GROMACS .gro file of C-alpha atoms in nm:
model
  449
    1MET     CA    1   9.805   0.949   1.620
    2ALA     CA    2   9.935   0.931   1.260
    3THR     CA    3  10.006   1.261   1.088
    4PRO     CA    4   9.870   1.337   0.740
    5GLU     CA    5  10.231   1.327   0.612
    6LYS     CA    6  10.270   0.966   0.721
    7LEU     CA    7   9.923   0.862   0.598
    8GLU     CA    8   9.979   0.999   0.247
    9GLY     CA    9  10.339   0.895   0.207
   10SER     CA   10  10.233   0.582   0.017
   11TRP     CA   11   9.880   0.671  -0.095
   12GLY     CA   12   9.803   0.485  -0.417
   13ILE     CA   13   9.577   0.563  -0.711
   14ASP     CA   14   9.246   0.562  -0.520
   15PRO     CA   15   9.079   0.898  -0.471
   16VAL     CA   16   9.237   1.092  -0.184
   17PRO     CA   17   8.990   1.114   0.113
   18PRO     CA   18   8.898   1.453   0.263
   19ARG     CA   19   9.124   1.404   0.569
   20LEU     CA   20   9.436   1.408   0.338
   21ARG     CA   21   9.333   1.704   0.125
   22VAL     CA   22   9.538   1.941   0.329
   23LEU     CA   23   9.766   2.145   0.107
   24SER     CA   24   9.660   2.513   0.085
   25GLY     CA   25   9.700   2.738  -0.216
   26LEU     CA   26  10.011   2.883  -0.058
   27GLU     CA   27  10.166   2.543   0.008
   28THR     CA   28  10.087   2.437  -0.347
   29GLY     CA   29  10.253   2.754  -0.470
   30LEU     CA   30  10.563   2.687  -0.255
   31LEU     CA   31  10.579   2.335  -0.393
   32TRP     CA   32  10.563   2.448  -0.763
   33GLY     CA   33  10.784   2.753  -0.702
   34ASN     CA   34  11.045   2.523  -0.565
   35LEU     CA   35  11.011   2.281  -0.857
   36GLY     CA   36  11.050   2.575  -1.096
   37VAL     CA   37  11.402   2.656  -0.972
   38SER     CA   38  11.639   2.434  -1.156
   39LEU     CA   39  11.965   2.459  -1.360
   40LEU     CA   40  11.785   2.274  -1.639
   41VAL     CA   41  11.539   2.562  -1.671
   42ILE     CA   42  11.835   2.787  -1.717
   43VAL     CA   43  11.966   2.555  -1.993
   44ALA     CA   44  11.633   2.556  -2.173
   45GLY     CA   45  11.655   2.932  -2.187
   46ALA     CA   46  12.007   2.913  -2.310
   47VAL     CA   47  11.903   2.722  -2.625
   48LEU     CA   48  11.695   3.019  -2.749
   49VAL     CA   49  11.999   3.235  -2.818
   50PRO     CA   50  12.195   3.338  -3.024
   51ALA     CA   51  11.947   3.197  -3.283
   52LEU     CA   52  11.699   3.462  -3.147
   53SER     CA   53  11.797   3.808  -3.032
   54LEU     CA   54  11.747   3.874  -2.660
   55PRO     CA   55  11.428   4.074  -2.715
   56GLU     CA   56  11.290   3.796  -2.937
   57ALA     CA   57  11.391   3.539  -2.677
   58CYS     CA   58  11.210   3.741  -2.405
   59VAL     CA   59  10.897   3.739  -2.623
   60ALA     CA   60  10.930   3.362  -2.681
   61ILE     CA   61  10.971   3.311  -2.305
   62LEU     CA   62  10.662   3.521  -2.232
   63LEU     CA   63  10.450   3.335  -2.486
   64GLY     CA   64  10.573   2.997  -2.384
   65CYS     CA   65  10.530   3.064  -2.004
   66VAL     CA   66  10.184   3.192  -2.046
   67ILE     CA   67  10.073   2.900  -2.261
   68GLY     CA   68  10.266   2.631  -2.071
   69ASN     CA   69  10.166   2.750  -1.724
   70ALA     CA   70   9.812   2.781  -1.817
   71MET     CA   71   9.807   2.414  -1.922
   72LEU     CA   72   9.996   2.316  -1.604
   73ALA     CA   73   9.751   2.507  -1.384
   74VAL     CA   74   9.439   2.370  -1.541
   75ALA     CA   75   9.587   2.013  -1.525
   76ALA     CA   76   9.651   2.073  -1.162
   77MET     CA   77   9.293   2.184  -1.110
   78ILE     CA   78   9.150   1.876  -1.284
   79GLY     CA   79   9.374   1.664  -1.051
   80ALA     CA   80   9.235   1.846  -0.746
   81ASP     CA   81   8.883   1.788  -0.886
   82ALA     CA   82   8.924   1.412  -0.951
   83ARG     CA   83   9.156   1.350  -0.645
   84VAL     CA   84   9.359   1.081  -0.827
   85PRO     CA   85   9.711   1.091  -0.967
   86GLY     CA   86   9.787   1.193  -1.326
   87MET     CA   87   9.794   0.863  -1.508
   88ALA     CA   88   9.498   0.717  -1.320
   89LEU     CA   89   9.322   1.041  -1.429
   90MET     CA   90   9.393   0.946  -1.799
   91ARG     CA   91   9.158   0.649  -1.756
   92ALA     CA   92   8.871   0.898  -1.800
   93PRO     CA   93   8.949   1.020  -2.154
   94LEU     CA   94   9.151   0.729  -2.287
   95GLY     CA   95   8.999   0.421  -2.107
   96GLN     CA   96   9.135   0.177  -1.855
   97ARG     CA   97   9.377   0.014  -2.090
   98GLY     CA   98   9.421   0.322  -2.310
   99SER     CA   99   9.566   0.504  -2.012
  100LEU     CA  100   9.856   0.264  -2.022
  101LEU     CA  101   9.984   0.435  -2.339
  102PRO     CA  102  10.064   0.771  -2.172
  103THR     CA  103  10.164   0.578  -1.853
  104ALA     CA  104  10.450   0.413  -2.046
  105VAL     CA  105  10.564   0.745  -2.187
  106ASN     CA  106  10.537   0.916  -1.853
  107VAL     CA  107  10.734   0.650  -1.669
  108LEU     CA  108  11.013   0.687  -1.929
  109GLN     CA  109  11.014   1.068  -1.899
  110GLY     CA  110  11.014   1.047  -1.520
  111ILE     CA  111  11.324   0.825  -1.525
  112GLY     CA  112  11.489   1.035  -1.790
  113TRP     CA  113  11.427   1.359  -1.596
  114THR     CA  114  11.557   1.200  -1.276
  115ILE     CA  115  11.874   1.101  -1.465
  116PHE     CA  116  11.916   1.458  -1.594
  117GLU     CA  117  11.863   1.605  -1.246
  118LEU     CA  118  12.113   1.370  -1.084
  119LEU     CA  119  12.366   1.443  -1.350
  120VAL     CA  120  12.327   1.817  -1.288
  121ILE     CA  121  12.335   1.786  -0.907
  122ALA     CA  122  12.637   1.554  -0.913
  123THR     CA  123  12.823   1.781  -1.153
  124ALA     CA  124  12.756   2.087  -0.929
  125ALA     CA  125  12.851   1.891  -0.608
  126ALA     CA  126  13.171   1.770  -0.777
  127ALA     CA  127  13.266   2.124  -0.871
  128LEU     CA  128  13.209   2.230  -0.511
  129SER     CA  129  13.409   1.943  -0.360
  130ASP     CA  130  13.689   2.002  -0.608
  131GLU     CA  131  13.713   2.370  -0.497
  132LEU     CA  132  13.678   2.314  -0.128
  133LEU     CA  133  13.835   1.966  -0.074
  134GLY     CA  134  14.047   1.902  -0.373
  135PHE     CA  135  13.857   1.602  -0.526
  136ARG     CA  136  13.556   1.561  -0.761
  137ALA     CA  137  13.424   1.209  -0.700
  138GLN     CA  138  13.114   1.276  -0.914
  139TRP     CA  139  13.012   0.906  -0.884
  140PHE     CA  140  13.003   0.950  -0.509
  141TRP     CA  141  12.781   1.258  -0.525
  142THR     CA  142  12.554   1.085  -0.775
  143ILE     CA  143  12.495   0.806  -0.525
  144VAL     CA  144  12.449   1.047  -0.231
  145PHE     CA  145  12.195   1.268  -0.399
  146GLY     CA  146  12.016   0.968  -0.543
  147ALA     CA  147  11.967   0.854  -0.183
  148CYS     CA  148  11.849   1.204  -0.095
  149ALA     CA  149  11.596   1.196  -0.375
  150LEU     CA  150  11.481   0.858  -0.258
  151ALA     CA  151  11.429   0.980   0.098
  152LEU     CA  152  11.219   1.285  -0.027
  153ALA     CA  153  11.017   1.070  -0.256
  154LEU     CA  154  10.926   0.832   0.034
  155LEU     CA  155  10.797   1.134   0.227
  156GLY     CA  156  10.528   1.205  -0.035
  157PRO     CA  157  10.403   1.546  -0.141
  158ILE     CA  158  10.265   1.661   0.194
  159GLY     CA  159  10.568   1.557   0.396
  160PHE     CA  160  10.791   1.703   0.125
  161VAL     CA  161  10.623   2.052   0.142
  162ARG     CA  162  10.602   2.067   0.517
  163ARG     CA  163  10.925   1.902   0.615
  164PHE     CA  164  11.150   2.012   0.334
  165VAL     CA  165  11.019   2.305   0.139
  166ARG     CA  166  10.891   2.515   0.435
  167ARG     CA  167  11.193   2.448   0.658
  168PHE     CA  168  11.486   2.462   0.411
  169ALA     CA  169  11.406   2.529   0.042
  170VAL     CA  170  11.200   2.842   0.109
  171TRP     CA  171  11.521   3.012   0.225
  172ALA     CA  172  11.754   2.859  -0.024
  173VAL     CA  173  11.558   2.945  -0.335
  174PRO     CA  174  11.569   3.326  -0.311
  175LEU     CA  175  11.937   3.310  -0.222
  176ALA     CA  176  12.023   3.094  -0.528
  177ILE     CA  177  11.816   3.304  -0.774
  178LEU     CA  178  11.932   3.645  -0.654
  179TYR     CA  179  12.301   3.538  -0.659
  180LEU     CA  180  12.273   3.381  -1.008
  181THR     CA  181  12.093   3.692  -1.135
  182TRP     CA  182  12.369   3.920  -1.004
  183TRP     CA  183  12.635   3.693  -1.144
  184ALA     CA  184  12.482   3.685  -1.488
  185LEU     CA  185  12.449   4.061  -1.505
  186ASP     CA  186  12.772   4.157  -1.334
  187GLY     CA  187  12.995   4.314  -1.590
  188ALA     CA  188  12.769   4.246  -1.881
  189ASP     CA  189  12.720   4.509  -2.145
  190LEU     CA  190  12.343   4.492  -2.145
  191GLY     CA  191  12.304   4.759  -2.414
  192THR     CA  192  12.514   4.559  -2.658
  193ILE     CA  193  12.347   4.230  -2.565
  194TRP     CA  194  11.997   4.372  -2.607
  195ASN     CA  195  12.066   4.527  -2.945
  196ALA     CA  196  12.251   4.234  -3.094
  197ASP     CA  197  12.073   4.070  -3.386
  198GLY     CA  198  11.981   3.697  -3.372
  199GLN     CA  199  12.164   3.456  -3.593
  200GLY     CA  200  11.847   3.289  -3.725
  201GLY     CA  201  11.741   2.921  -3.751
  202LEU     CA  202  11.466   2.960  -3.492
  203SER     CA  203  11.140   3.167  -3.497
  204VAL     CA  204  10.986   3.326  -3.195
  205TRP     CA  205  10.697   3.074  -3.202
  206GLN     CA  206  10.941   2.788  -3.233
  207GLY     CA  207  11.131   2.931  -2.935
  208ALA     CA  208  10.804   2.942  -2.748
  209ASP     CA  209  10.772   2.564  -2.824
  210VAL     CA  210  11.095   2.510  -2.637
  211VAL     CA  211  10.961   2.699  -2.335
  212VAL     CA  212  10.632   2.516  -2.344
  213GLY     CA  213  10.820   2.188  -2.368
  214ILE     CA  214  10.991   2.226  -2.030
  215THR     CA  215  10.661   2.334  -1.865
  216VAL     CA  216  10.424   2.074  -2.010
  217SER     CA  217  10.651   1.794  -1.911
  218TRP     CA  218  10.512   1.860  -1.558
  219VAL     CA  219  10.142   1.841  -1.687
  220PRO     CA  220  10.107   1.464  -1.645
  221TYR     CA  221  10.262   1.494  -1.292
  222ALA     CA  222  10.040   1.786  -1.176
  223ALA     CA  223   9.754   1.575  -1.032
  224ASP     CA  224  10.008   1.358  -0.840
  225TYR     CA  225  10.044   1.660  -0.604
  226THR     CA  226   9.725   1.856  -0.632
  227ARG     CA  227   9.507   1.558  -0.547
  228PHE     CA  228   9.609   1.653  -0.193
  229SER     CA  229   9.504   2.018  -0.237
  230LYS     CA  230   9.213   2.156  -0.029
  231THR     CA  231   9.032   2.321  -0.323
  232ARG     CA  232   9.036   2.333  -0.701
  233ARG     CA  233   9.096   2.713  -0.690
  234GLY     CA  234   9.393   2.673  -0.462
  235ALA     CA  235   9.537   2.411  -0.695
  236LEU     CA  236   9.486   2.626  -0.996
  237ALA     CA  237   9.633   2.946  -0.861
  238GLY     CA  238   9.908   2.788  -0.649
  239THR     CA  239  10.035   2.579  -0.940
  240GLY     CA  240  10.006   2.837  -1.219
  241LEU     CA  241  10.151   3.131  -1.031
  242GLY     CA  242  10.400   2.928  -0.831
  243TYR     CA  243  10.572   2.780  -1.129
  244LEU     CA  244  10.530   3.088  -1.361
  245VAL     CA  245  10.760   3.322  -1.164
  246PRO     CA  246  11.073   3.113  -1.136
  247ASP     CA  247  11.007   2.954  -1.479
  248ALA     CA  248  11.014   3.289  -1.662
  249TRP     CA  249  11.298   3.437  -1.451
  250LEU     CA  250  11.532   3.150  -1.497
  251LEU     CA  251  11.458   3.102  -1.867
  252ALA     CA  252  11.548   3.469  -1.922
  253LEU     CA  253  11.851   3.425  -1.705
  254GLY     CA  254  11.971   3.138  -1.920
  255ALA     CA  255  11.944   3.345  -2.238
  256VAL     CA  256  12.144   3.630  -2.067
  257LEU     CA  257  12.418   3.382  -1.949
  258VAL     CA  258  12.483   3.267  -2.299
  259LEU     CA  259  12.527   3.614  -2.426
  260SER     CA  260  12.714   3.758  -2.130
  261ARG     CA  261  12.926   3.466  -2.028
  262ASP     CA  262  12.901   3.227  -2.319
  263LEU     CA  263  12.746   2.955  -2.102
  264GLY     CA  264  12.491   2.718  -2.252
  265ASP     CA  265  12.633   2.382  -2.144
  266PRO     CA  266  12.461   2.244  -1.832
  267ALA     CA  267  12.786   2.052  -1.746
  268ALA     CA  268  12.999   2.378  -1.756
  269LEU     CA  269  12.757   2.598  -1.553
  270PRO     CA  270  12.835   2.465  -1.198
  271ALA     CA  271  13.211   2.501  -1.236
  272ALA     CA  272  13.171   2.846  -1.375
  273VAL     CA  273  12.958   2.947  -1.081
  274VAL     CA  274  13.176   2.799  -0.813
  275ALA     CA  275  13.472   2.992  -0.957
  276GLY     CA  276  13.312   3.309  -0.842
  277GLY     CA  277  13.431   3.288  -0.481
  278PHE     CA  278  13.272   3.220  -0.143
  279ALA     CA  279  12.939   3.378  -0.222
  280ALA     CA  280  12.912   3.178  -0.539
  281ILE     CA  281  12.988   2.855  -0.333
  282VAL     CA  282  12.712   2.935  -0.093
  283ALA     CA  283  12.467   3.011  -0.374
  284LEU     CA  284  12.559   2.686  -0.557
  285PHE     CA  285  12.506   2.489  -0.238
  286ALA     CA  286  12.165   2.646  -0.197
  287LEU     CA  287  12.087   2.557  -0.555
  288LEU     CA  288  12.182   2.201  -0.477
  289VAL     CA  289  11.920   2.200  -0.204
  290THR     CA  290  11.652   2.314  -0.438
  291GLU     CA  291  11.772   2.095  -0.729
  292THR     CA  292  11.729   1.773  -0.523
  293ASP     CA  293  11.348   1.822  -0.517
  294GLU     CA  294  11.342   1.799  -0.900
  295ALA     CA  295  11.485   1.448  -0.876
  296PHE     CA  296  11.237   1.366  -0.596
  297ALA     CA  297  10.941   1.481  -0.807
  298ASN     CA  298  11.040   1.282  -1.110
  299ALA     CA  299  11.114   0.968  -0.919
  300TYR     CA  300  10.801   0.990  -0.709
  301SER     CA  301  10.570   1.061  -1.012
  302ALA     CA  302  10.731   0.783  -1.223
  303ALA     CA  303  10.658   0.542  -0.937
  304VAL     CA  304  10.299   0.665  -0.896
  305SER     CA  305  10.248   0.641  -1.271
  306LEU     CA  306  10.366   0.275  -1.253
  307GLN     CA  307  10.091   0.218  -1.007
  308ASN     CA  308   9.833   0.284  -1.274
  309ALA     CA  309   9.962  -0.031  -1.449
  310VAL     CA  310  10.025  -0.232  -1.130
  311PRO     CA  311   9.803  -0.077  -0.861
  312ARG     CA  312   9.872  -0.354  -0.609
  313ALA     CA  313  10.243  -0.297  -0.613
  314PRO     CA  314  10.377  -0.129  -0.302
  315GLN     CA  315  10.456   0.236  -0.380
  316GLU     CA  316  10.766   0.238  -0.167
  317LEU     CA  317  10.907  -0.057  -0.365
  318LEU     CA  318  10.834   0.122  -0.695
  319ILE     CA  319  11.001   0.443  -0.569
  320VAL     CA  320  11.312   0.250  -0.470
  321ALA     CA  321  11.320   0.071  -0.805
  322VAL     CA  322  11.281   0.389  -1.009
  323THR     CA  323  11.537   0.582  -0.808
  324ALA     CA  324  11.790   0.297  -0.835
  325ILE     CA  325  11.751   0.277  -1.211
  326ALA     CA  326  11.782   0.655  -1.244
  327THR     CA  327  12.094   0.666  -1.021
  328GLY     CA  328  12.253   0.386  -1.218
  329GLY     CA  329  12.166   0.572  -1.542
  330ALA     CA  330  12.326   0.894  -1.415
  331LEU     CA  331  12.652   0.694  -1.338
  332VAL     CA  332  12.694   0.573  -1.690
  333ILE     CA  333  12.543   0.827  -1.938
  334ASP     CA  334  12.625   1.183  -2.034
  335PHE     CA  335  12.410   1.477  -2.131
  336VAL     CA  336  12.219   1.434  -2.459
  337SER     CA  337  12.042   1.680  -2.690
  338TYR     CA  338  11.835   1.885  -2.449
  339GLN     CA  339  11.634   2.089  -2.696
  340SER     CA  340  11.519   1.789  -2.893
  341PHE     CA  341  11.419   1.618  -2.565
  342LEU     CA  342  11.211   1.919  -2.461
  343LEU     CA  343  11.036   1.941  -2.799
  344LEU     CA  344  10.970   1.571  -2.816
  345LEU     CA  345  10.797   1.593  -2.475
  346GLY     CA  346  10.597   1.882  -2.595
  347SER     CA  347  10.472   1.702  -2.894
  348VAL     CA  348  10.349   1.416  -2.669
  349PHE     CA  349  10.199   1.603  -2.378
  350VAL     CA  350  10.045   1.914  -2.536
  351PRO     CA  351   9.788   1.714  -2.738
  352LEU     CA  352   9.744   1.474  -2.444
  353PHE     CA  353   9.647   1.763  -2.224
  354ALA     CA  354   9.411   1.894  -2.490
  355VAL     CA  355   9.225   1.558  -2.495
  356LEU     CA  356   9.205   1.554  -2.117
  357LEU     CA  357   9.061   1.907  -2.105
  358ALA     CA  358   8.811   1.849  -2.374
  359ASP     CA  359   8.674   1.531  -2.212
  360TRP     CA  360   8.675   1.700  -1.862
  361LEU     CA  361   8.467   1.988  -2.003
  362ALA     CA  362   8.229   1.741  -2.177
  363ALA     CA  363   8.178   1.571  -1.838
  364GLY     CA  364   8.054   1.901  -1.691
  365ALA     CA  365   8.392   2.023  -1.571
  366HIS     CA  366   8.391   1.752  -1.309
  367TYR     CA  367   8.521   1.399  -1.304
  368THR     CA  368   8.347   1.147  -1.065
  369THR     CA  369   8.506   0.822  -0.940
  370GLU     CA  370   8.289   0.640  -1.201
  371ASP     CA  371   8.430   0.860  -1.481
  372VAL     CA  372   8.776   0.751  -1.384
  373PHE     CA  373   8.747   0.394  -1.270
  374GLY     CA  374   8.427   0.297  -1.462
  375SER     CA  375   8.538   0.400  -1.808
  376PRO     CA  376   8.556   0.138  -2.092
  377PRO     CA  377   8.884  -0.041  -2.165
  378TRP     CA  378   8.949   0.185  -2.464
  379ARG     CA  379   8.821   0.513  -2.598
  380PRO     CA  380   8.962   0.494  -2.951
  381GLY     CA  381   8.818   0.828  -3.071
  382LEU     CA  382   8.998   1.024  -2.801
  383ILE     CA  383   9.317   0.823  -2.848
  384ALA     CA  384   9.298   0.908  -3.219
  385ALA     CA  385   9.255   1.287  -3.123
  386TRP     CA  386   9.580   1.252  -2.920
  387VAL     CA  387   9.769   1.084  -3.205
  388ALA     CA  388   9.642   1.350  -3.456
  389GLY     CA  389   9.783   1.629  -3.244
  390PHE     CA  390  10.114   1.449  -3.202
  391ALA     CA  391  10.137   1.391  -3.575
  392LEU     CA  392  10.061   1.757  -3.654
  393TYR     CA  393  10.316   1.880  -3.401
  394GLN     CA  394  10.587   1.662  -3.559
  395TRP     CA  395  10.485   1.759  -3.911
  396LEU     CA  396  10.509   2.123  -3.832
  397TYR     CA  397  10.829   2.097  -3.624
  398PRO     CA  398  11.003   1.757  -3.654
  399THR     CA  399  11.209   1.678  -3.348
  400GLY     CA  400  11.355   1.379  -3.177
  401PRO     CA  401  11.630   1.129  -3.265
  402SER     CA  402  11.789   1.181  -3.603
  403TRP     CA  403  11.635   0.874  -3.755
  404TRP     CA  404  11.291   0.998  -3.663
  405VAL     CA  405  11.356   1.351  -3.794
  406ASP     CA  406  11.486   1.205  -4.124
  407ALA     CA  407  11.163   0.993  -4.156
  408VAL     CA  408  10.936   1.295  -4.096
  409ASP     CA  409  11.133   1.504  -4.341
  410LYS     CA  410  11.019   1.270  -4.614
  411LEU     CA  411  10.664   1.405  -4.560
  412HIS     CA  412  10.790   1.746  -4.655
  413PRO     CA  413  10.710   1.950  -4.339
  414PRO     CA  414  10.617   2.314  -4.423
  415ASP     CA  415  10.858   2.600  -4.340
  416TRP     CA  416  10.587   2.821  -4.184
  417SER     CA  417  10.785   2.899  -3.862
  418ILE     CA  418  10.450   2.925  -3.674
  419GLY     CA  419  10.536   2.684  -3.399
  420ALA     CA  420  10.360   2.367  -3.331
  421THR     CA  421  10.213   2.398  -2.979
  422VAL     CA  422   9.899   2.599  -3.050
  423PRO     CA  423   9.802   2.417  -3.378
  424SER     CA  424   9.849   2.063  -3.223
  425PHE     CA  425   9.647   2.170  -2.915
  426LEU     CA  426   9.360   2.305  -3.115
  427VAL     CA  427   9.346   2.001  -3.346
  428SER     CA  428   9.352   1.750  -3.059
  429PHE     CA  429   9.104   1.963  -2.853
  430GLY     CA  430   8.866   2.005  -3.136
  431ILE     CA  431   8.854   1.638  -3.227
  432ALA     CA  432   8.835   1.524  -2.866
  433ALA     CA  433   8.554   1.770  -2.785
  434VAL     CA  434   8.331   1.637  -3.067
  435VAL     CA  435   8.411   1.277  -2.992
  436ALA     CA  436   8.352   1.322  -2.613
  437ARG     CA  437   8.033   1.507  -2.663
  438VAL     CA  438   7.893   1.246  -2.900
  439ALA     CA  439   8.004   0.954  -2.676
  440ARG     CA  440   7.827   1.108  -2.372
  441GLN     CA  441   7.517   1.174  -2.571
  442VAL     CA  442   7.505   0.812  -2.682
  443THR     CA  443   7.574   0.688  -2.330
  444THR     CA  444   7.296   0.911  -2.192
  445GLY     CA  445   7.053   0.792  -2.460
  446ALA     CA  446   7.127   0.431  -2.392
  447ALA     CA  447   7.075   0.481  -2.023
  448ALA     CA  448   6.745   0.657  -2.076
  449ALA     CA  449   6.626   0.379  -2.310
   0.00000   0.00000   0.00000
């Protein structure tokens, strides 16, 4: 008899049937806890200092983690409620064709994150092989771990949790985190680091925007995994708490590493770790195990997102195509501006989540199959709410390619240093709540007539 892992491995965008809703709250927590452990999270914490002092960076991390993980957890709960993947879920608030707008953005971010992850993994593996075997061959490790990510993506979320996380990653994650923490603090003058003033150029709320950025990039993916959860409550708690702990820990660790070891470059971190001796080598190998799942998650979700546009395309074929493109990209490009990338993601996905939440609440905190697959082609009012939040975010805190920032600067953004996450969320949520409520009243009235 076929196992649930095999049955769900290529499940498309249709609602997940009860027989495949098998992930418990604990398994969901293990999944997201594992996804939260990444060298790229450390790098996100590193960009907060020395612009902020360490106490200010800790406050920014706390604020950003609470806000970002609350959004992620609720998005996960909505996914468990509707039982469809993230971009199919966006059909409800934005319309059948309107959902293709975030789908395009999400596919691009999925491929981009997969490239980032493969770059980090291959760099770390090259540092290990150089230390142990005397050669780097980063191109070789890029291909090897691209193949590993492909294999994990073809397993699907249930198979990934039960065959990979519970058997291997659950042991590797604590080992990697504990060693990196010891390594960051070993020999550091914590008193001096804690009392040092920040150099300025970044406010606490703007720092929180960076933290939110790395968390909300998972928001459009959340439903891809929690559609297989047993309950909404398990999806909410497992996702929110599972990601929160490693997220906050590694962000703080990144800030400490910059101040204690002057390490903020993701390309330099693996080589610095491996130079620490045998224990460091073991810890870095464990981190490689946990890092591979990040590439899996991004490749898998990019493929599932594509299915929202081409639902008849075989999921396995899409996974292969996405992974191949990302692996090729990792072979030819280098690291780009990481902070700008995070903030640009935040400016897109924070207001998008606000629109989703407002419409879901207007629907009675429950999406039916008809809400998702029977929505009109476009819902322009809610799309406008999303655009309004994005525009406000960029006006308050312009970020992205230099040509984009230069263009926004002509609109004279205010120097309020209040951050952009909360204002953009509130604006999109407020507009969307009114529009969604009016639209449902009109629909109800027309049906009654």
